[in-house]
mmCIF file of C-alpha atoms in Angstrom:
data_model
loop_
_atom_site.group_PDB
_atom_site.id
_atom_site.type_symbol
_atom_site.label_atom_id
_atom_site.label_comp_id
_atom_site.label_asym_id
_atom_site.label_seq_id
_atom_site.Cartn_x
_atom_site.Cartn_y
_atom_site.Cartn_z
ATOM 1 C CA MET A 7 6.636 -22.836 1.314
ATOM 2 C CA TRP A 8 6.217 -24.816 -1.920
ATOM 3 C CA PRO A 9 2.553 -25.858 -1.596
ATOM 4 C CA GLY A 10 1.399 -22.257 -1.139
ATOM 5 C CA LEU A 11 3.790 -21.006 -3.764
ATOM 6 C CA MET A 12 2.704 -23.537 -6.384
ATOM 7 C CA GLY A 13 -0.948 -22.757 -5.693
ATOM 8 C CA LYS A 14 -0.421 -19.116 -6.704
ATOM 9 C CA MET A 15 1.513 -19.798 -9.898
ATOM 10 C CA ARG A 16 -0.235 -19.563 -13.254
ATOM 11 C CA ARG A 17 1.731 -22.548 -14.602
ATOM 12 C CA PRO A 18 2.930 -24.687 -11.657
ATOM 13 C CA TRP A 19 4.504 -27.348 -13.890
ATOM 14 C CA GLY A 20 6.525 -24.663 -15.624
ATOM 15 C CA GLY A 21 7.768 -23.570 -12.209
ATOM 16 C CA LEU A 22 8.838 -27.102 -11.385
ATOM 17 C CA THR A 23 10.668 -27.368 -14.705
ATOM 18 C CA TRP A 24 12.349 -24.021 -13.976
ATOM 19 C CA THR A 25 13.720 -25.388 -10.691
ATOM 20 C CA SER A 26 15.592 -28.109 -12.601
ATOM 21 C CA HIS A 27 18.037 -25.557 -14.058
ATOM 22 C CA SER A 28 21.450 -25.577 -12.371
ATOM 23 C CA HIS A 29 21.552 -21.798 -11.853
ATOM 24 C CA VAL A 30 18.148 -21.904 -10.144
ATOM 25 C CA GLN A 31 19.258 -24.744 -7.877
ATOM 26 C CA ARG A 32 22.460 -22.832 -7.054
ATOM 27 C CA ASN A 33 20.463 -19.704 -6.127
ATOM 28 C CA LEU A 34 17.899 -21.605 -4.064
ATOM 29 C CA GLN A 35 20.668 -23.451 -2.204
ATOM 30 C CA ALA A 36 22.464 -20.173 -1.461
ATOM 31 C CA LEU A 37 19.235 -18.795 0.008
ATOM 32 C CA ALA A 38 18.467 -21.985 1.963
ATOM 33 C CA ARG A 39 21.988 -22.139 3.453
ATOM 34 C CA GLY A 40 21.872 -18.486 4.483
ATOM 35 C CA GLU A 41 24.791 -17.612 2.197
ATOM 36 C CA VAL A 42 22.539 -14.974 0.636
ATOM 37 C CA PRO A 43 19.923 -13.222 2.791
ATOM 38 C CA LEU A 44 16.309 -13.799 1.801
ATOM 39 C CA THR A 45 15.729 -10.105 1.175
ATOM 40 C CA HIS A 46 15.415 -7.886 -1.883
ATOM 41 C CA ASP A 47 19.027 -6.769 -1.389
ATOM 42 C CA GLY A 48 20.141 -10.373 -1.025
ATOM 43 C CA LEU A 49 18.424 -11.409 -4.245
ATOM 44 C CA SER A 50 20.214 -8.570 -6.027
ATOM 45 C CA GLN A 51 23.472 -10.485 -5.472
ATOM 46 C CA LEU A 52 22.275 -13.456 -7.535
ATOM 47 C CA THR A 53 22.455 -14.159 -11.273
ATOM 48 C CA PRO A 54 21.201 -14.446 -13.973
ATOM 49 C CA TRP A 55 18.966 -11.433 -13.567
ATOM 50 C CA ARG A 56 15.931 -12.797 -15.450
ATOM 51 C CA SER A 57 15.813 -15.890 -13.290
ATOM 52 C CA VAL A 58 16.253 -13.795 -10.150
ATOM 53 C CA ALA A 59 13.429 -11.492 -11.255
ATOM 54 C CA TYR A 60 11.167 -14.530 -11.679
ATOM 55 C CA LEU A 61 12.180 -15.884 -8.262
ATOM 56 C CA ARG A 62 11.609 -12.476 -6.667
ATOM 57 C CA ASP A 63 8.130 -12.277 -8.219
ATOM 58 C CA LEU A 64 7.268 -15.730 -6.861
ATOM 59 C CA LEU A 65 8.518 -14.827 -3.392
ATOM 60 C CA MET A 66 6.531 -11.574 -3.381
ATOM 61 C CA GLN A 67 3.359 -13.305 -4.650
ATOM 62 C CA SER A 68 3.614 -15.918 -1.929
ATOM 63 C CA GLY A 69 4.213 -13.320 0.812
ATOM 64 C CA VAL A 70 7.761 -14.470 1.612
ATOM 65 C CA LEU A 71 9.122 -11.077 0.524
ATOM 66 C CA PRO A 72 7.329 -7.770 0.978
ATOM 67 C CA PRO A 73 6.004 -6.106 -2.187
ATOM 68 C CA ALA A 74 8.460 -3.934 -4.085
ATOM 69 C CA ASP A 75 8.440 -2.007 -7.356
ATOM 70 C CA ARG A 76 9.686 -4.560 -9.890
ATOM 71 C CA GLN A 77 10.692 -1.968 -12.475
ATOM 72 C CA LEU A 78 12.682 0.030 -9.923
ATOM 73 C CA LEU A 79 14.525 -3.102 -8.761
ATOM 74 C CA LEU A 80 15.381 -4.040 -12.352
ATOM 75 C CA PHE A 81 16.593 -0.499 -13.052
ATOM 76 C CA GLN A 82 18.769 -0.486 -9.930
ATOM 77 C CA ARG A 83 20.340 -3.767 -11.014
ATOM 78 C CA TRP A 84 20.952 -2.437 -14.527
ATOM 79 C CA LEU A 85 22.447 0.756 -13.131
ATOM 80 C CA ALA A 86 24.833 -1.149 -10.837
ATOM 81 C CA GLU A 87 26.114 -3.051 -13.868
ATOM 82 C CA LYS A 88 26.464 -0.006 -16.138
ATOM 83 C CA LEU A 89 27.947 2.616 -13.780
ATOM 84 C CA PRO A 90 31.392 0.995 -13.476
ATOM 85 C CA ALA A 91 31.819 1.174 -17.260
ATOM 86 C CA LEU A 92 31.455 4.978 -17.341
ATOM 87 C CA ASP A 93 34.734 6.877 -17.303
ATOM 88 C CA GLY A 94 35.192 9.765 -14.920
ATOM 89 C CA PRO A 95 32.804 11.441 -12.492
ATOM 90 C CA GLY A 96 31.199 13.721 -15.126
ATOM 91 C CA PRO A 97 29.042 11.147 -16.928
ATOM 92 C CA ARG A 98 28.410 9.192 -13.717
ATOM 93 C CA ARG A 99 27.173 12.029 -11.518
ATOM 94 C CA PRO A 100 23.607 12.295 -12.967
ATOM 95 C CA LEU A 101 23.173 8.510 -12.667
ATOM 96 C CA GLU A 102 24.559 7.811 -9.209
ATOM 97 C CA LEU A 103 22.061 7.177 -6.466
ATOM 98 C CA PRO A 104 22.343 9.422 -3.398
#
């Protein structure tokens, strides 16, 4: 996976530096061990969101994940974090996904 992935990156050395971060290593290990499915839904379980968005983009660019609307995925993640903070069904109803 890595040779093809690095070939499609604009700054491959930056990608290698990125993989040295502990949260990135934790996420990659969770995916490699099958603790988190290598799917868009699986990636939504990981944190921090910016790093996951970068990883998702790399996986889509390399063909590991099918293309998806990046903005929609980011909005869905934001919504999942914000909905629990709203009190009562009134304010939540217009925001809840069917």
